[in-house]
Coordinates of C-alpha atoms in Angstrom, one line a residue:
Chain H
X581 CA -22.6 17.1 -18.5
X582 CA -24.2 13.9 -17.4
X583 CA -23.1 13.0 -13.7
X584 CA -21.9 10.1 -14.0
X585 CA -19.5 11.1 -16.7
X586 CA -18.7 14.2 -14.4
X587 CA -18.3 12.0 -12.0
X588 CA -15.8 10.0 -13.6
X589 CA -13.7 13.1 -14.6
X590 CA -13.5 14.5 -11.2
X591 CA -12.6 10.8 -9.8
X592 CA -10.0 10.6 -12.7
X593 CA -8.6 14.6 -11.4
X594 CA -8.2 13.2 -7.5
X595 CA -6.1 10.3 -8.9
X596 CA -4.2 12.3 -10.5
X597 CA -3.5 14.7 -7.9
X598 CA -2.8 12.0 -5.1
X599 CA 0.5 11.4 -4.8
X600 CA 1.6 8.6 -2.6
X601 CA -1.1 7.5 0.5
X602 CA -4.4 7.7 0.7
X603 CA -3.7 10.3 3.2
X604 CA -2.6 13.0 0.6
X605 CA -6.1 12.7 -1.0
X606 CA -7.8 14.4 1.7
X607 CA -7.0 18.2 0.7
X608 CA -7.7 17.8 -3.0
X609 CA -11.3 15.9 -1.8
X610 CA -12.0 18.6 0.1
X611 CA -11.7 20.7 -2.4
X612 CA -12.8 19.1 -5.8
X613 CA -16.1 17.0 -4.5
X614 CA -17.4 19.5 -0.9
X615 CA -15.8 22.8 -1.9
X616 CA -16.4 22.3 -6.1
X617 CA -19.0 20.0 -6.7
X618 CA -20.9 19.6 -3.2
X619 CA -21.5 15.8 -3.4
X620 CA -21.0 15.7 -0.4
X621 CA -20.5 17.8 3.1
X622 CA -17.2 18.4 5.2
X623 CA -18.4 15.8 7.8
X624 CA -19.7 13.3 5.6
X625 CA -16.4 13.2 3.9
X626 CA -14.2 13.0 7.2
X627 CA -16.8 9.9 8.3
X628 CA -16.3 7.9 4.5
X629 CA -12.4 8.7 5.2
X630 CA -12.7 7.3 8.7
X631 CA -14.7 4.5 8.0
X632 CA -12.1 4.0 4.4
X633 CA -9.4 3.4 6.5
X634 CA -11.0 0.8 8.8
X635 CA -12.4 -1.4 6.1
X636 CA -10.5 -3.8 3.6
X637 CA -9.0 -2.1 0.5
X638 CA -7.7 1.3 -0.7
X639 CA -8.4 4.1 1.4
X640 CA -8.6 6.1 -1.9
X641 CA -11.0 3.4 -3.5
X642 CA -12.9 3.3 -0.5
X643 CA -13.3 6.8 -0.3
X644 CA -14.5 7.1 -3.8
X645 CA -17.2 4.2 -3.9
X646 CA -18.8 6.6 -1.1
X647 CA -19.0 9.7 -2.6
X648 CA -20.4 8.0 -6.1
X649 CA -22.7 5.5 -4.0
X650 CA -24.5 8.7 -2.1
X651 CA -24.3 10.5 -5.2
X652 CA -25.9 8.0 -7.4
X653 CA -26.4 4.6 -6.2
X654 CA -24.6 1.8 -7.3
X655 CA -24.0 3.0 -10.2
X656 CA -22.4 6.0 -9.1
X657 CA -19.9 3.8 -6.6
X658 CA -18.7 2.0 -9.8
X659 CA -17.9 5.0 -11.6
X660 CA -16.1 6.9 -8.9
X661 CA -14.2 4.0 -8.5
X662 CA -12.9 3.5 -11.8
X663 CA -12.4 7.2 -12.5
X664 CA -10.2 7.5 -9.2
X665 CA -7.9 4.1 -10.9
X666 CA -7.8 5.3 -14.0
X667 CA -5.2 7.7 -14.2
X668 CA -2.8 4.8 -12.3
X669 CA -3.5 2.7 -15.0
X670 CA -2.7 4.5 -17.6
X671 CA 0.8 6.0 -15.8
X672 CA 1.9 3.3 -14.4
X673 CA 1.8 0.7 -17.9
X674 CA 3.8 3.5 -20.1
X675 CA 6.0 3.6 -16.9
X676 CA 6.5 -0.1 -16.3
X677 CA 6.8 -0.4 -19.7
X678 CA 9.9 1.5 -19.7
X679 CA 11.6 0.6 -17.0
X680 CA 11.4 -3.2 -18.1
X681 CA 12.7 -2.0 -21.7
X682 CA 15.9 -0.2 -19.7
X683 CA 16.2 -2.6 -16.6
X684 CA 19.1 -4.6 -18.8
X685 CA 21.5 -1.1 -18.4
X686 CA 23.8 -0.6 -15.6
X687 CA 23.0 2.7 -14.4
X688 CA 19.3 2.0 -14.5
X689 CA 20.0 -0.9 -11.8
X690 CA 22.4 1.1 -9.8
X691 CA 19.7 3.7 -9.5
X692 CA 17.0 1.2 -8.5
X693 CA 19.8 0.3 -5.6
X694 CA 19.5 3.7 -4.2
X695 CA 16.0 3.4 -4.6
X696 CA 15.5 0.3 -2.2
X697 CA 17.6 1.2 0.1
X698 CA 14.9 4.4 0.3
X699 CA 12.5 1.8 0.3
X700 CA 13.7 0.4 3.7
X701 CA 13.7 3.9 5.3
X702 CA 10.2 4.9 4.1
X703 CA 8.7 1.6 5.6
X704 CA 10.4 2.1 8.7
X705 CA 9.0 5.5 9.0
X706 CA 5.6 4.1 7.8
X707 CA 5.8 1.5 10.5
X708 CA 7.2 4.0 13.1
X709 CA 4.0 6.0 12.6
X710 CA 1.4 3.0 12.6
X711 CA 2.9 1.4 15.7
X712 CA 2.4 4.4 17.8
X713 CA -1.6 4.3 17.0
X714 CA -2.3 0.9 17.1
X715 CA 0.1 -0.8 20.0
X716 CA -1.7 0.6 23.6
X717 CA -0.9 -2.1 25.3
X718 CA 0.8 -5.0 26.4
X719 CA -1.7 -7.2 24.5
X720 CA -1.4 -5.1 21.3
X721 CA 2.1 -4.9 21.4
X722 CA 2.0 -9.0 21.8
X723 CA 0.3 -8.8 19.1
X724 CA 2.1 -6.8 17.2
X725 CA 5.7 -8.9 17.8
X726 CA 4.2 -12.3 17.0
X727 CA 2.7 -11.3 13.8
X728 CA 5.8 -9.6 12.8
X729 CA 8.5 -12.3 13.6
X730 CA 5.5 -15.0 12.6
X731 CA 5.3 -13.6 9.2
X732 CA 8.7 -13.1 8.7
X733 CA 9.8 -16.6 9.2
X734 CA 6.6 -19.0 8.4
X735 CA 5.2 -19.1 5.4
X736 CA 1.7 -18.5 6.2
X737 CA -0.5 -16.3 4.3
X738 CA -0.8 -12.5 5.6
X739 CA -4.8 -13.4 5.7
X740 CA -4.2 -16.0 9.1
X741 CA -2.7 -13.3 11.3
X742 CA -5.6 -10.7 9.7
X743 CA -8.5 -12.6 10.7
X744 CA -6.8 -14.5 14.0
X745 CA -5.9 -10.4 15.3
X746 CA -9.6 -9.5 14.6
X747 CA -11.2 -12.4 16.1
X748 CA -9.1 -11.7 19.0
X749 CA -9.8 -8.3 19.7
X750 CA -13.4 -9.1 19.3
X751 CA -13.3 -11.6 22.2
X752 CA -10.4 -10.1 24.5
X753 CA -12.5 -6.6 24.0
X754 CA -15.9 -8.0 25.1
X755 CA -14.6 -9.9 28.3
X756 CA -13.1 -7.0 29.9
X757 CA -16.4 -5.0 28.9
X758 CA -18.6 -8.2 30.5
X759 CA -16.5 -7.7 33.5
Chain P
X888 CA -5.4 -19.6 -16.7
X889 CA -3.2 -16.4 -15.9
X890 CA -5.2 -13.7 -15.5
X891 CA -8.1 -15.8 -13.3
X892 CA -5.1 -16.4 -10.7
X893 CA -3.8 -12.6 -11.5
X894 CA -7.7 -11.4 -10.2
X895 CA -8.1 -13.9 -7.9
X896 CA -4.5 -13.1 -5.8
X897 CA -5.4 -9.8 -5.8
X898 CA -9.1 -10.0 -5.0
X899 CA -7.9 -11.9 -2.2
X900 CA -5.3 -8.3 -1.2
X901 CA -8.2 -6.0 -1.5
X902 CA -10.3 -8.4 0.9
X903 CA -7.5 -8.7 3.5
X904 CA -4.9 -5.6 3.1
X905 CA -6.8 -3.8 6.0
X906 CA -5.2 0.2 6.2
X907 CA -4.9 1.2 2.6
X908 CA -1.8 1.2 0.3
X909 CA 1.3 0.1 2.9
X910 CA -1.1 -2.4 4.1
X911 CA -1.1 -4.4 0.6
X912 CA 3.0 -4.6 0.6
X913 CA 2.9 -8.2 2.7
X914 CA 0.6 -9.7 0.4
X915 CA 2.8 -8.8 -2.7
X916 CA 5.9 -10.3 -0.9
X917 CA 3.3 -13.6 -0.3
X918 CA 2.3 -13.4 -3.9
X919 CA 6.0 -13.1 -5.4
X920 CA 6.6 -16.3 -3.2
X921 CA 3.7 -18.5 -4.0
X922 CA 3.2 -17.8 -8.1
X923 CA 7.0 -17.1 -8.6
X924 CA 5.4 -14.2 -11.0
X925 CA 8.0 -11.4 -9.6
X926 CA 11.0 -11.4 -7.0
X927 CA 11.4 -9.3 -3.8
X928 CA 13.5 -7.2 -5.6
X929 CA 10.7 -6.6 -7.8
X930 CA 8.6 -5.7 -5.4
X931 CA 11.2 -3.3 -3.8
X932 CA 11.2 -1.4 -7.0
X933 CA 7.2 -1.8 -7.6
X934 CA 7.1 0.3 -3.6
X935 CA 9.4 3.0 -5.3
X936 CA 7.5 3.1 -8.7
X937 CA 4.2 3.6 -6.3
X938 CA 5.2 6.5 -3.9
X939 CA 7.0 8.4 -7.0
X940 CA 3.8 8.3 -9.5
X941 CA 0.5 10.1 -9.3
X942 CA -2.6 7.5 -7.6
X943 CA -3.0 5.8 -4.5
X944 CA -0.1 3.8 -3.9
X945 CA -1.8 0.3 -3.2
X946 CA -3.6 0.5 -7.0
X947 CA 0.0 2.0 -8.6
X948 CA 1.8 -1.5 -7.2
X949 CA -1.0 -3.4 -8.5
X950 CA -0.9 -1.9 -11.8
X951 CA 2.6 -2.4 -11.8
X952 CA 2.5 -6.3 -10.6
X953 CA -0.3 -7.3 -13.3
X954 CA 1.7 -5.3 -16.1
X955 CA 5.1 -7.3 -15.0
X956 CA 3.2 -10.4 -14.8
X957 CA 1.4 -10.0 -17.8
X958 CA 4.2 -9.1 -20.0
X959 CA 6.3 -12.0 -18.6
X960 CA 3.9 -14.6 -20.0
X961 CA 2.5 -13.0 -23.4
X962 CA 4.4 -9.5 -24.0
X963 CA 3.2 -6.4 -24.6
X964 CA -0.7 -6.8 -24.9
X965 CA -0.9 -9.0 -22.3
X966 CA 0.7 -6.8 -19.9
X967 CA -1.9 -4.1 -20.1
X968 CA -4.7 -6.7 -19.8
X969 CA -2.4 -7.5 -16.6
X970 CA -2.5 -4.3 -15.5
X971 CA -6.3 -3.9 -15.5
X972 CA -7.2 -7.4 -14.3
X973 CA -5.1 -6.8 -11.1
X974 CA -6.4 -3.6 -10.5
X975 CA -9.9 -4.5 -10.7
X976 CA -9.1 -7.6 -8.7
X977 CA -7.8 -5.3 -6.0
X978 CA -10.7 -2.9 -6.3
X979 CA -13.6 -5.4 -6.7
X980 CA -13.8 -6.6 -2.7
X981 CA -13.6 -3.0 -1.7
X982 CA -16.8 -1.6 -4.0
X983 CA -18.5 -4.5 -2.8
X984 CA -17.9 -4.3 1.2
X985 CA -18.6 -0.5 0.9
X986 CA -22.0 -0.6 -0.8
X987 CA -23.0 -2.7 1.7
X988 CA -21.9 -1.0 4.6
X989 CA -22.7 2.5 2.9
X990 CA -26.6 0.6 3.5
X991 CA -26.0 1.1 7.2
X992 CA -24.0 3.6 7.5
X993 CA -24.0 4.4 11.5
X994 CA -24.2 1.4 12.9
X995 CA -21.4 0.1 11.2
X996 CA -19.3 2.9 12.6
X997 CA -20.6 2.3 16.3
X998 CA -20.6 -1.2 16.4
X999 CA -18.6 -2.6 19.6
X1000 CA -17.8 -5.3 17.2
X1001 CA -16.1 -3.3 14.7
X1002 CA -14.4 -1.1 17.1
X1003 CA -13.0 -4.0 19.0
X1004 CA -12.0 -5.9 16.3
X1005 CA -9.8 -3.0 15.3
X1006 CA -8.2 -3.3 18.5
X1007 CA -6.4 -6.7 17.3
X1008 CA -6.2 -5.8 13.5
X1009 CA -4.3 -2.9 13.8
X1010 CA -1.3 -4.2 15.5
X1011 CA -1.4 -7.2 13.1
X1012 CA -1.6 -4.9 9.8
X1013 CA 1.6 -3.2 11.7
X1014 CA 3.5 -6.1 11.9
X1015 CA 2.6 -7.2 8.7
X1016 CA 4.3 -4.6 7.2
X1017 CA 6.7 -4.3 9.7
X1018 CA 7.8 -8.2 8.5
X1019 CA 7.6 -6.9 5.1
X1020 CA 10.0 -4.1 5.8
X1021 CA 12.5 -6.6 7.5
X1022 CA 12.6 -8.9 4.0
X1023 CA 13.4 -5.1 2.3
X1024 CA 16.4 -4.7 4.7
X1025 CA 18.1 -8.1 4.6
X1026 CA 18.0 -8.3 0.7
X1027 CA 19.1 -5.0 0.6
X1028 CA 21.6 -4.3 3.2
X1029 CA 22.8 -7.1 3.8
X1030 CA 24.9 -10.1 1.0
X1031 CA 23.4 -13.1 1.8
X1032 CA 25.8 -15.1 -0.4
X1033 CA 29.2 -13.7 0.8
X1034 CA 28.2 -15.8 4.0
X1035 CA 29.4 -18.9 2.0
X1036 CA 33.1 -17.8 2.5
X1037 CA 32.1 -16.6 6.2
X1038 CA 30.8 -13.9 8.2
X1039 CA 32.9 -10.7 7.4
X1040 CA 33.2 -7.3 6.6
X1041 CA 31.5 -7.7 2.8
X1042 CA 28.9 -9.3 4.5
X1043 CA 27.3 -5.5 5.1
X1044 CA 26.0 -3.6 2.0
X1045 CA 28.1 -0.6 3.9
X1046 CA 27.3 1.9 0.8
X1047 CA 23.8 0.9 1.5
X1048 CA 23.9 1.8 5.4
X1049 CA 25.4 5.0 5.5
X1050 CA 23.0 5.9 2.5
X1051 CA 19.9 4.4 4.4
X1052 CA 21.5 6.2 8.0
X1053 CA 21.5 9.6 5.7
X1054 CA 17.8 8.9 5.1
X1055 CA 17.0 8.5 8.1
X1056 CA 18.4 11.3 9.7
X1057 CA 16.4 13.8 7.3
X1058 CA 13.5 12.1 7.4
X1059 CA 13.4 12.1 10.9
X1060 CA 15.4 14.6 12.6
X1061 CA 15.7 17.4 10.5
X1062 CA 13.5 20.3 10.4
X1063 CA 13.9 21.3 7.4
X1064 CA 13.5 18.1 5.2
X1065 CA 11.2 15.9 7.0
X1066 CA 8.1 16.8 5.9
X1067 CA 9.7 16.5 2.2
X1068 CA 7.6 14.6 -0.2
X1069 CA 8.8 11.0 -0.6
X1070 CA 9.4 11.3 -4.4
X1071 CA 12.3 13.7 -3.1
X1072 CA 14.3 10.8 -0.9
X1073 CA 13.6 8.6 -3.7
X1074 CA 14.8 10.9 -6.7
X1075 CA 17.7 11.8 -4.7
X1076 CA 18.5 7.9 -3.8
X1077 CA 18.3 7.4 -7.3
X1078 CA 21.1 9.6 -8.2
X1079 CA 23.5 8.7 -5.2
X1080 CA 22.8 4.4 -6.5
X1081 CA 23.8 5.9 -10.1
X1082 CA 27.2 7.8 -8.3
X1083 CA 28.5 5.3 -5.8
X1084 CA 27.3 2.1 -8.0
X1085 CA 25.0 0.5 -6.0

């Protein structure tokens, strides 16, 4: 089969097999592209996923225009991209499709008012989990409460606080290491 | 025209949403606010549809926001054109700041730079989402407009709080059901919203 069609397939498989966070992709990439395929090796992976989460994006997506880019150049990055989207693509438009056609019932929109009030507890527990690795310290946890209450009550883009946090660390960081 | 703005707000999420999938929820509450395209509620439901479907979250909620937004302004076909412009408008910023840094792989990862930059941007991302998850909570558990016959009792969703405090608990505390997949809590939420008429 021609690699970047295989490619592509075995992209399309980890989509499908990822269920929820980019975290649950890690298992089935070990398996389908170091244990299967050997694009690429144990540590190499662990390094894309590392480097994934600290750049902008989709940890999956991230991950995935790695593998293809080592793999096969550009070309290659492209394709593993696509092939790991794909399968959302396709899922999610037969599924918003029917919710929309069913969202006038009753029971449809009683269930979706279960369903937030999940919604609330799984981002508390997401947030639970972040704060522990990235507030250290009194500065970080500054941080941490200005953007919060900031974002919740001005209405200023998400990008301000994202490129004010970085800057910041970037100077606060380098003073105490000139010191 | 549409579908420019529909690549171009997320292009600008895939640029900015640093931390994968939860990371993007802020800028979707931003978006519903500043195109009027969806409502928080929407967006609620978009995080539920996400978790409980195969794919990465962050590309499931962007599928799902371009279909909505698509289908709102020109029905069926132009939801899945929708669909796929917002994805790739997520994705696009991503493919392109990885093949670069894929070009120098190491010192990207050793930078001082990078590292310390992280050292601000994660507690930001945090409380990004952290805001986010506030708006879920006080259109959810709480009815703003019963406040405009006063503060009182009805003023609490209190099906909602002893349903969100049941959540908790097992997702949290006990043994047994914590390390449940999320699809689970959400199924099961489903069916209690359907029995108690939420």
């Amino acid at each position: 089969m021609n690699i970047l069609l295989d490619m592509f397939v075995t992209f399309a498989k980890v989509g499908v097999m990822t269920f929820g966070g980019g975290y649950a992709m890690l298992p089935v990439l070990q398996r389908e592209v170091v244990e299967n395929k050997g694009w690429a090796a144990e540590e190499e992976l662990m390094d894309y996923f590392a480097i994934g989460q600290c750049t902008p994006g989709i940890i999956a997506v991230n991950t995935a225009t790695f593998i293809g880019q080592k793999k096969k150049g550009v070309a290659g990055g492209i394709i593993a991209t696509l092939g790991v989207v794909f399968p959302s693509l396709v899922i999610i438009s037969l599924l918003a499709g029917v919710i929309t056609a069913f969202s006038h019932l009753a029971w449809v929109n009683h269930a979706f008012g279960g369903i937030r009030i999940c919604v609330c507890v799984l981002i508390l527990n997401a947030v639970v989990k972040l704060y522990k690795k990235a507030v250290v310290d009194r500065v970080t946890l500054a941080v941490f409460l200005i953007v919060s209450l900031g974002s919740y009550f001005l209405p200023v883009s998400p990008i301000i606080f994202i490129v004010l946090a970085a800057a910041l660390g970037i100077v606060l960081q380098n003073i105490k290491g000139g010191k | 025209m549409l579908y420019l703005r529909l690549f171009w707000e997320f292009f600008k999420t895939g640029l900015f949403a640093v931390g994968g999938g939860m990371a993007t929820i802020p800028f979707l509450y931003n978006m519903g606010a500043a195109t009027g395209w969806f409502t928080d509620n929407d967006v609620a439901n978009m995080i539920a549809v996400g978790e409980s479907t195969p794919g990465p979250i962050g590309i499931n909620m962007a599928t799902y926001v371009g279909y909505i937004t698509g289908q709102g302004q020109y029905g069926a076909p132009g939801a899945l054109l929708g669909a796929v412009t917002a994805t790739l408008g997520l994705i696009t910023p991503s493919v392109i700041v990885i093949l670069i840094i894929a070009a120098f792989l190491k010192s990207f990862r050793d930078s001082k730079y990078v590292q310390s930059a992280f050292y601000g941007l994660r507690p930001a991302s945090t409380g990004l989402i952290a805001a986010a998850g506030l708006s879920v909570v006080v259109s959810n558990l709480f009815f703003a407009d019963t406040l405009t016959q006063g503060f009182g009792p009805a003023f609490f969703n209190w099906k909602g709080w002893i349903l969100a405090l049941a959540l908790w608990v097992l997702t949290n505390k006990v043994k047994q059901t914590k390390s449940l997949h999320p699809i689970i809590f959400i199924l099961g939420s489903a069916v209690t919203g359907i029995l108690l008429g939420m």
